[in-house]
Coordinates of C-alpha atoms in Angstrom, one line a residue:
M1 CA -34.3 0.9 -24.3
L2 CA -34.0 -0.7 -20.8
G3 CA -37.0 0.9 -19.2
N4 CA -36.9 2.7 -15.9
Y5 CA -33.4 1.8 -14.6
I6 CA -31.1 4.2 -12.8
F7 CA -27.3 3.6 -12.6
L8 CA -25.7 5.3 -9.6
N9 CA -22.0 4.9 -9.2
E10 CA -20.4 4.5 -5.8
V11 CA -17.0 6.1 -6.4
D12 CA -14.1 3.7 -6.7
K13 CA -16.4 0.7 -5.9
G14 CA -18.9 0.2 -8.6
I15 CA -22.5 0.8 -9.9
H16 CA -25.8 0.4 -8.1
I17 CA -28.7 -0.6 -10.5
I18 CA -32.0 0.8 -9.3
D19 CA -35.4 -0.2 -10.6
N20 CA -37.3 3.0 -10.7
S21 CA -40.5 1.8 -12.4
N22 CA -42.3 3.1 -9.3
P23 CA -40.5 6.4 -8.2
S24 CA -42.3 6.3 -4.9
S25 CA -40.6 3.0 -4.1
P26 CA -37.3 2.6 -5.9
K27 CA -35.5 -0.7 -5.5
N28 CA -31.7 -1.2 -5.4
I29 CA -31.7 -4.6 -7.3
A30 CA -28.1 -5.2 -8.1
F31 CA -24.5 -3.9 -7.8
I32 CA -21.8 -4.1 -10.5
D33 CA -18.4 -4.4 -8.9
I34 CA -16.0 -2.0 -10.7
P35 CA -13.1 -0.9 -8.7
G36 CA -11.7 2.5 -9.5
N37 CA -15.0 3.6 -11.1
E38 CA -15.9 7.3 -11.3
D39 CA -17.8 7.8 -14.5
I40 CA -20.4 5.9 -16.6
A41 CA -22.5 6.3 -19.7
V42 CA -25.3 4.1 -21.1
K43 CA -26.4 3.4 -24.7
G44 CA -29.1 0.8 -25.3
N45 CA -28.0 -2.4 -23.6
T46 CA -24.4 -1.3 -23.2
L47 CA -22.8 0.5 -20.3
Y48 CA -19.3 2.1 -20.5
A49 CA -17.4 2.8 -17.3
D50 CA -13.9 3.7 -16.3
L51 CA -12.0 1.1 -14.2
Y52 CA -8.9 2.9 -12.9
T53 CA -7.0 3.6 -16.1
D54 CA -9.1 1.3 -18.3
L55 CA -12.4 1.6 -20.1
V56 CA -14.7 -1.4 -19.5
T57 CA -17.7 -2.2 -21.7
L58 CA -20.6 -4.1 -20.2
D59 CA -23.7 -5.8 -21.7
I60 CA -26.6 -4.9 -19.3
T61 CA -29.4 -6.6 -21.3
D62 CA -30.1 -8.5 -18.1
P63 CA -29.2 -6.1 -15.2
L64 CA -29.1 -9.0 -12.8
H65 CA -26.5 -10.8 -14.9
V66 CA -24.1 -8.2 -16.4
V67 CA -21.5 -9.5 -19.0
V68 CA -18.1 -7.9 -19.6
K69 CA -17.6 -7.4 -23.3
K70 CA -14.3 -5.6 -23.6
Y71 CA -11.5 -3.8 -21.8
N72 CA -9.7 -0.9 -23.4
E73 CA -6.5 -0.8 -21.4
G74 CA -4.6 2.3 -20.4
V75 CA -6.8 4.8 -22.1
F76 CA -7.1 7.0 -19.0
P77 CA -3.4 7.0 -17.9
Y78 CA -3.7 10.2 -15.9
R79 CA -6.4 9.2 -13.5
V80 CA -6.2 11.6 -10.5
Y81 CA -6.7 10.0 -7.1
S82 CA -6.1 13.0 -4.9
N83 CA -4.6 16.5 -4.9
G84 CA -1.5 16.4 -7.1
F85 CA -1.2 12.6 -7.3
Y86 CA -1.6 10.8 -10.6
A87 CA -2.0 7.1 -11.2
D88 CA 1.0 5.1 -12.4
S89 CA -0.4 3.4 -15.5
T90 CA 1.6 0.3 -14.7
K91 CA -0.1 -0.2 -11.3
I92 CA -3.5 0.0 -9.6
I93 CA -4.7 0.4 -6.1
V94 CA -6.2 -2.9 -5.0
D95 CA -6.9 -2.4 -1.3
W96 CA -6.5 0.1 1.5
T97 CA -7.0 0.4 5.2
K98 CA -9.7 2.8 6.4
R99 CA -9.3 4.9 9.6
D100 CA -10.7 8.0 11.0
T101 CA -8.2 10.9 10.7
T102 CA -8.3 14.5 11.8
V103 CA -6.5 16.7 9.3
T104 CA -5.5 20.3 10.2
Q105 CA -4.6 22.7 7.4
D106 CA -4.1 26.4 6.8
C107 CA -7.1 28.2 5.3
A108 CA -5.0 29.2 2.3
S109 CA -4.0 25.7 1.3
Y110 CA -5.4 23.9 -1.7
G111 CA -7.8 21.9 0.4
I112 CA -8.7 18.2 0.3
L113 CA -10.0 16.6 -2.9
Y114 CA -13.0 14.4 -2.7
Y115 CA -15.3 12.7 -5.1
T116 CA -19.1 12.1 -4.9
P117 CA -21.4 9.8 -6.8
G118 CA -22.5 10.2 -10.4
I119 CA -25.8 9.2 -12.0
A120 CA -27.1 8.0 -15.3
L121 CA -30.5 7.0 -16.6
A122 CA -31.2 4.2 -19.0
N123 CA -34.3 5.4 -20.8
D124 CA -35.3 7.9 -23.5
A125 CA -32.9 10.8 -23.2
S126 CA -33.8 14.5 -23.2
Q127 CA -33.4 16.5 -26.4
A128 CA -29.9 17.3 -25.4
F129 CA -28.9 13.7 -25.9
K130 CA -31.1 12.7 -28.9
S131 CA -28.6 12.6 -31.7
S132 CA -29.8 9.3 -33.1
P133 CA -33.2 7.6 -33.0
S134 CA -32.0 4.2 -31.7
P135 CA -30.8 2.8 -29.5
A136 CA -31.8 4.9 -26.5
I137 CA -28.9 7.0 -25.0
G138 CA -28.9 7.3 -21.3
Q139 CA -29.2 10.8 -19.8
G140 CA -26.2 11.9 -17.6
G141 CA -26.0 14.5 -15.0
S142 CA -24.3 17.9 -15.3
M143 CA -21.3 16.6 -13.3
A144 CA -20.6 13.8 -15.8
R145 CA -17.2 13.2 -17.4
F146 CA -18.6 10.8 -20.0
A147 CA -21.0 11.8 -22.8
L148 CA -22.6 9.9 -25.7
V149 CA -23.6 11.4 -29.0
G150 CA -24.6 9.2 -31.9
N151 CA -21.9 6.6 -32.4
Y152 CA -19.3 8.3 -30.3
L153 CA -18.3 8.3 -26.6
Y154 CA -16.6 11.4 -25.4
T155 CA -14.7 11.5 -22.1
V156 CA -12.7 14.2 -20.3
G157 CA -9.7 13.8 -18.1
D158 CA -7.8 16.3 -16.1
Q159 CA -6.5 18.0 -19.2
D160 CA -7.9 16.3 -22.3
L161 CA -10.9 15.2 -24.3
S162 CA -10.9 11.7 -25.7
V163 CA -13.0 10.2 -28.4
F164 CA -14.1 6.6 -28.9
N165 CA -16.0 5.2 -31.9
I166 CA -18.8 3.0 -30.6
T167 CA -20.5 2.1 -33.9
N168 CA -20.0 -1.5 -32.7
G169 CA -21.3 -0.9 -29.2
N170 CA -19.5 -3.8 -27.6
N171 CA -16.2 -2.9 -29.3
P172 CA -15.3 0.7 -28.6
L173 CA -12.3 1.9 -30.6
F174 CA -10.1 4.7 -29.4
S175 CA -10.3 7.4 -32.0
N176 CA -8.7 10.7 -30.9
Q177 CA -7.5 12.7 -28.0
M178 CA -6.8 16.5 -27.6
Q179 CA -5.8 18.8 -24.9
V180 CA -8.5 21.1 -23.7
D181 CA -7.4 23.0 -20.6
W182 CA -6.0 22.4 -17.1
H183 CA -8.4 20.8 -14.5
V184 CA -11.2 19.8 -16.9
E185 CA -14.2 18.6 -14.9
T186 CA -17.3 18.0 -16.8
I187 CA -18.8 17.5 -20.3
Y188 CA -22.3 18.2 -21.5
P189 CA -23.5 17.4 -25.1
F190 CA -26.2 19.5 -26.7
K191 CA -27.2 18.9 -30.3
N192 CA -24.0 19.2 -32.4
N193 CA -21.8 20.7 -29.7
L194 CA -19.9 19.6 -26.6
F195 CA -19.8 22.0 -23.6
V196 CA -16.7 21.3 -21.5
G197 CA -16.4 22.8 -18.0
S198 CA -13.0 23.4 -16.4
N199 CA -11.7 25.4 -13.5
N200 CA -11.0 28.2 -15.9
G201 CA -14.1 28.4 -18.0
M202 CA -16.5 26.7 -20.4
F203 CA -15.2 25.5 -23.8
I204 CA -17.5 24.8 -26.8
Y205 CA -16.6 22.1 -29.4
D206 CA -18.4 21.5 -32.7
I207 CA -18.9 17.8 -33.5
N208 CA -21.2 18.2 -36.5
S209 CA -18.8 18.0 -39.4
S210 CA -16.4 15.5 -37.9
P211 CA -17.6 13.7 -34.7
S212 CA -14.2 12.0 -34.3
N213 CA -12.4 15.3 -34.4
P214 CA -14.1 18.0 -32.2
V215 CA -13.3 21.5 -33.2
K216 CA -13.2 24.3 -30.6
V217 CA -15.5 27.1 -31.7
G218 CA -15.8 29.2 -28.6
E219 CA -15.2 29.7 -24.9
F220 CA -16.4 31.6 -21.8
T221 CA -13.7 32.2 -19.2
H222 CA -14.2 33.1 -15.6
S223 CA -12.3 33.5 -12.4
R224 CA -10.8 30.2 -11.2
S225 CA -13.6 28.0 -9.8
C226 CA -15.2 24.5 -10.3
D227 CA -17.6 24.6 -13.2
P228 CA -20.5 22.3 -14.1
V229 CA -22.5 23.4 -17.1
I230 CA -25.8 22.7 -18.9
T231 CA -27.3 24.4 -22.0
D232 CA -30.6 24.9 -23.9
D233 CA -31.2 26.4 -27.3
N234 CA -30.4 29.9 -26.1
Y235 CA -28.3 29.9 -22.9
A236 CA -25.7 28.0 -21.0
Y237 CA -26.1 27.8 -17.2
V238 CA -22.8 27.6 -15.4
T239 CA -22.4 27.1 -11.7
L240 CA -19.1 28.1 -10.0
H241 CA -18.2 27.0 -6.5
S242 CA -15.2 27.4 -4.3
G243 CA -13.4 24.8 -2.1
T244 CA -11.2 21.7 -2.6
T245 CA -8.9 22.1 -5.6
C246 CA -11.0 24.7 -7.3
L247 CA -9.0 27.5 -5.5
G248 CA -11.6 30.1 -6.3
Y249 CA -13.9 32.0 -4.0
N250 CA -17.0 32.5 -6.3
N251 CA -20.2 30.7 -5.5
E252 CA -22.7 31.7 -8.3
L253 CA -24.8 30.9 -11.3
D254 CA -23.6 32.5 -14.6
V255 CA -26.1 32.7 -17.4
V256 CA -24.3 32.9 -20.8
K257 CA -26.0 33.8 -24.1
L258 CA -25.2 31.4 -26.9
N259 CA -26.6 33.1 -30.0
N260 CA -23.0 33.4 -31.2
L261 CA -21.0 30.4 -30.1
T262 CA -17.7 32.0 -31.1
N263 CA -18.4 34.9 -28.7
A264 CA -20.4 33.6 -25.7
E265 CA -21.7 36.5 -23.6
L266 CA -22.4 36.7 -19.9
V267 CA -26.0 37.9 -19.4
K268 CA -26.5 37.7 -15.6
T269 CA -24.8 36.4 -12.4
Y270 CA -26.8 35.1 -9.4
N271 CA -25.1 34.5 -6.0
L272 CA -25.5 31.1 -4.4
T273 CA -24.0 29.2 -1.5
S274 CA -22.0 26.3 -2.9
P275 CA -23.6 25.2 -6.2
L276 CA -22.7 22.0 -8.0
G277 CA -24.9 20.0 -10.4
L278 CA -27.9 21.5 -12.2
S279 CA -30.6 20.5 -14.7
K280 CA -33.3 22.2 -16.7
D281 CA -36.8 21.2 -17.9
G282 CA -38.8 23.8 -19.7
N283 CA -38.7 27.0 -17.6
L284 CA -37.7 25.1 -14.4
L285 CA -34.0 25.2 -13.4
F286 CA -32.9 22.8 -10.6
I287 CA -29.7 23.6 -8.8
C288 CA -27.9 21.5 -6.2
D289 CA -26.6 24.2 -3.8
G290 CA -24.5 22.1 -1.5
T291 CA -25.6 22.2 2.1
D292 CA -28.4 24.6 1.2
G293 CA -30.1 21.6 -0.5
L294 CA -32.1 21.7 -3.8
K295 CA -33.3 25.0 -5.2
I296 CA -35.8 25.2 -8.0
Y297 CA -36.1 28.4 -10.1
D298 CA -38.5 29.8 -12.7
V299 CA -36.3 31.0 -15.5
S300 CA -38.9 32.4 -17.9
N301 CA -37.3 35.8 -17.3
I302 CA -33.6 35.1 -17.6
L303 CA -32.8 38.5 -16.0
N304 CA -34.9 37.9 -13.0
L305 CA -34.9 34.3 -11.9
Q306 CA -37.5 33.5 -9.3
L307 CA -36.9 30.9 -6.5
L308 CA -40.0 28.7 -6.5
K309 CA -39.0 26.1 -4.0
Q310 CA -36.1 25.1 -1.8
F311 CA -35.6 21.7 -0.1
P312 CA -33.0 22.4 2.7
G313 CA -31.5 19.9 5.1
L314 CA -29.6 17.7 2.6
E315 CA -26.2 18.1 1.0
T316 CA -26.8 17.8 -2.7
Y317 CA -24.4 17.0 -5.5
D318 CA -26.2 16.4 -8.9
V319 CA -29.7 16.4 -10.3
I320 CA -31.5 15.1 -13.4
A321 CA -34.9 16.6 -14.2
W322 CA -36.7 14.0 -16.3
N323 CA -40.3 13.0 -17.0
K324 CA -41.5 15.4 -14.2
I325 CA -39.3 13.7 -11.6
A326 CA -36.1 15.3 -10.3
L327 CA -33.6 12.7 -9.3
V328 CA -31.2 14.3 -6.8
V329 CA -27.9 12.7 -5.7
A330 CA -27.1 13.7 -2.1
K331 CA -24.5 12.8 0.4
D332 CA -26.9 10.3 2.1
G333 CA -28.7 8.8 -0.9
L334 CA -30.9 9.3 -3.9
Y335 CA -33.9 11.7 -3.5
Q336 CA -36.8 12.0 -6.0
Y337 CA -39.1 15.0 -6.3
D338 CA -42.4 15.2 -8.3
Y339 CA -42.6 18.5 -10.1
S340 CA -45.6 17.8 -12.3
N341 CA -47.4 20.6 -10.4
V342 CA -45.1 23.5 -9.9
N343 CA -47.3 24.7 -7.1
N344 CA -46.9 21.4 -5.3
I345 CA -43.3 20.2 -5.8
H346 CA -42.8 17.5 -3.3
L347 CA -40.5 14.6 -2.2
V348 CA -41.8 11.2 -3.3
S349 CA -39.0 8.9 -2.1
K350 CA -35.5 8.6 -0.7
L351 CA -33.2 5.6 -1.2
N352 CA -30.3 5.2 1.1
I353 CA -27.1 4.2 -0.7
V354 CA -24.6 2.4 1.6
N355 CA -21.1 3.7 1.2

């Protein structure tokens, strides 16, 4: 367990290490230079990250002096850089020239693909991530493409699910890979299952009997749209949003009943503006609704969610509700909200992240 550290990745550049021992005054204490990085996961003193087409393993025992332990080369050969362009596994982008450009396109086109930051916590994880007592497994956001369960790291690419054995944390071993669907986006572990979100739906994989060989046990399909997902013991919460390469037009929250994983059932749909990441703590559901900011709902009655609080004026991407603090990744930085008193949910800090 590392204490109160937050790892926030700046897409294609690296990872900011934030000391959050005092949420009202977080400090950006270090930066790990990892070109081509999009996704991260933390277990104990070990951090796993993608580096273009490679997996890099880092010892973060001392966050100010990170040590590289291993490279797994070429394990992500189909890294997507932009709409329709895949990486050549024999080459990497090492530099580029930045310039302001106005792009004109037809409304019916595929749109422009963009990536925004991801977040991970190095501390005790929520129940969703507690598959082994030690070491602590970091909690990832709902937009994550890396997930840790026990001695395995699961990653999703554009079409596939990959499995790495991390029994020896500093020496991850590639174990398995399987095709899931087209345009896979996110992965969320809960107890003995993996919930994989794609443009076409949510896919449920059992990892109880054979962690190295996930078995598909169910799915929930929807109209084509981008699809982050989280779960609790009874329901999955799926946000759908339009735009970019998602191609769909739905902007909504789907609540899906999970009493029978082989036949997941839609219970209720709620209209939203442009929802992305989400998180749940008890009866509180936190939703990043794009330019509408952060929305917080009471979900004690699943058929009639009540909006308790909205924080407009920021463009939100992902959220982790943890230890009565909601950490929100927005376009202009990291926001933290105290929700220890549901009648007085308030902003406690904002940390600008330089892009």
